[in-house]
Short mmCIF file of C-alpha atoms in Angstrom, two decimals:
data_model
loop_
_atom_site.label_atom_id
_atom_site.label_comp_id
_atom_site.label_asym_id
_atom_site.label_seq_id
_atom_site.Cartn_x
_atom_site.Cartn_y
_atom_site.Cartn_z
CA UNK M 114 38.41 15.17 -10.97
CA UNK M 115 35.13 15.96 -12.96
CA UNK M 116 34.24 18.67 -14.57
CA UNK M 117 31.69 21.15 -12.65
CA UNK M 118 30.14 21.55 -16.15
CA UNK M 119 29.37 17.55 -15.99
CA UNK M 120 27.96 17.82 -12.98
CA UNK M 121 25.59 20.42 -13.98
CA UNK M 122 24.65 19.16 -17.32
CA UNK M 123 23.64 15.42 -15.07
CA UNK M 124 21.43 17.59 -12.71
CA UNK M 125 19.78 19.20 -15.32
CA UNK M 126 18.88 15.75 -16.75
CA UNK M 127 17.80 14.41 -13.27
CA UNK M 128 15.80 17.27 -13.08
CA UNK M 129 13.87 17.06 -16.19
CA UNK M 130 13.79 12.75 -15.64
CA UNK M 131 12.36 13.58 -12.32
CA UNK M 132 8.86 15.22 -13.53
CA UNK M 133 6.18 14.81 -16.01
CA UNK M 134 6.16 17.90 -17.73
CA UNK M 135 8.54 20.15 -18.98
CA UNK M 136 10.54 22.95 -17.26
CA UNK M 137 11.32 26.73 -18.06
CA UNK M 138 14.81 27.99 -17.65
CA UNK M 139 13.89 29.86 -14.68
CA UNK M 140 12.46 27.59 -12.77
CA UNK M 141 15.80 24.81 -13.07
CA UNK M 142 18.03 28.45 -13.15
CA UNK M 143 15.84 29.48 -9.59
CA UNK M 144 17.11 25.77 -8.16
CA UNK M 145 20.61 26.35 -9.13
CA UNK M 146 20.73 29.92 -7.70
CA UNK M 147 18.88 29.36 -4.81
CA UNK M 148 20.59 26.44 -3.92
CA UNK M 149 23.99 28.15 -5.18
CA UNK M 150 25.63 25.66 -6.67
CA UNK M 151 26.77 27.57 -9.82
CA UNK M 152 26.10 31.33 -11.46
CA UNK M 153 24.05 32.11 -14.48
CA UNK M 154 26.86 31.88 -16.95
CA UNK M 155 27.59 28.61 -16.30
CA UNK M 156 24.37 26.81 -15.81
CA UNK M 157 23.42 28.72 -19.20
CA UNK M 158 26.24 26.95 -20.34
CA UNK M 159 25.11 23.64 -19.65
CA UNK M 160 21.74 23.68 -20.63
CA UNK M 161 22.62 24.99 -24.14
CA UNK M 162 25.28 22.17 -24.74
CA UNK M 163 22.40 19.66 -23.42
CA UNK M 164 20.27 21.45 -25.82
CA UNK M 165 23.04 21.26 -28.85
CA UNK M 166 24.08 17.96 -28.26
CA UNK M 167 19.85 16.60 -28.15
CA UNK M 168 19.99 15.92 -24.80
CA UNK M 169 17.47 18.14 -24.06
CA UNK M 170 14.83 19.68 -26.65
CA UNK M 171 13.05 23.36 -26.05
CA UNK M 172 9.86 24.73 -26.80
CA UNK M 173 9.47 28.34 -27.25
CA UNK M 174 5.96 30.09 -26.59
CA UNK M 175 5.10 33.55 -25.86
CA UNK M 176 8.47 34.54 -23.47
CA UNK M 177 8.66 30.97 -22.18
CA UNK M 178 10.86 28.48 -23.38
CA UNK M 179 10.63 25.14 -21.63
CA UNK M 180 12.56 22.39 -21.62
CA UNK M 181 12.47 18.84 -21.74
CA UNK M 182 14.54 15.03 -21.99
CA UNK M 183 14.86 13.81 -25.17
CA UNK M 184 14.51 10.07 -25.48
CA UNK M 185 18.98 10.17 -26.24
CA UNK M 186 18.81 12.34 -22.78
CA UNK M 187 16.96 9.75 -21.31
CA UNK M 188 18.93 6.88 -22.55
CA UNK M 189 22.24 8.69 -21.57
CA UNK M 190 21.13 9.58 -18.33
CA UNK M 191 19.17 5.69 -17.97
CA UNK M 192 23.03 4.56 -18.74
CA UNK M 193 24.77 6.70 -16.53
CA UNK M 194 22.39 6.00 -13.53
CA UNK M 195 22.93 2.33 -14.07
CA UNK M 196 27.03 2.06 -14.55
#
């Protein structure tokens, strides 16, 4: 069985693939709440061992941080799509 954790960390990467700018935490935390497929804890969770791990770089500006793929997140997730 996989990990819930896995799961998230892949949508988050989807999600950030999927558009051409990058995202705030609340606006991929909104989707996950709204859409209640985990709490804050653990999507929190996931995006800061995408973030730790370079998956996924932040930008921090005013009291916005947004995030977005790195090109290893984008190979990973290029990979993953593909196997």
């Amino acid at each position: 069985m996989t990990d819930p954790l896995t799961i998230y960390k892949l949508m988050i990467l989807f999600m950030l693939k999927q558009v051409p700018f990058a995202l705030t935490n609340t606006q991929m935390l909104n989707f996950f709440l709204d859409k209640e497929y985990t709490n804050y804890f653990t999507f929190q969770t996931a995006l800061n061992e995408l973030e730790s791990s370079g998956l996924i770089s932040c930008q921090s500006t005013h009291r916005t941080t947004r995030y977005e793929l790195t090109e290893s997140g984008n190979e990973t997730l290029s990979f993953l799509l593909i196997s």
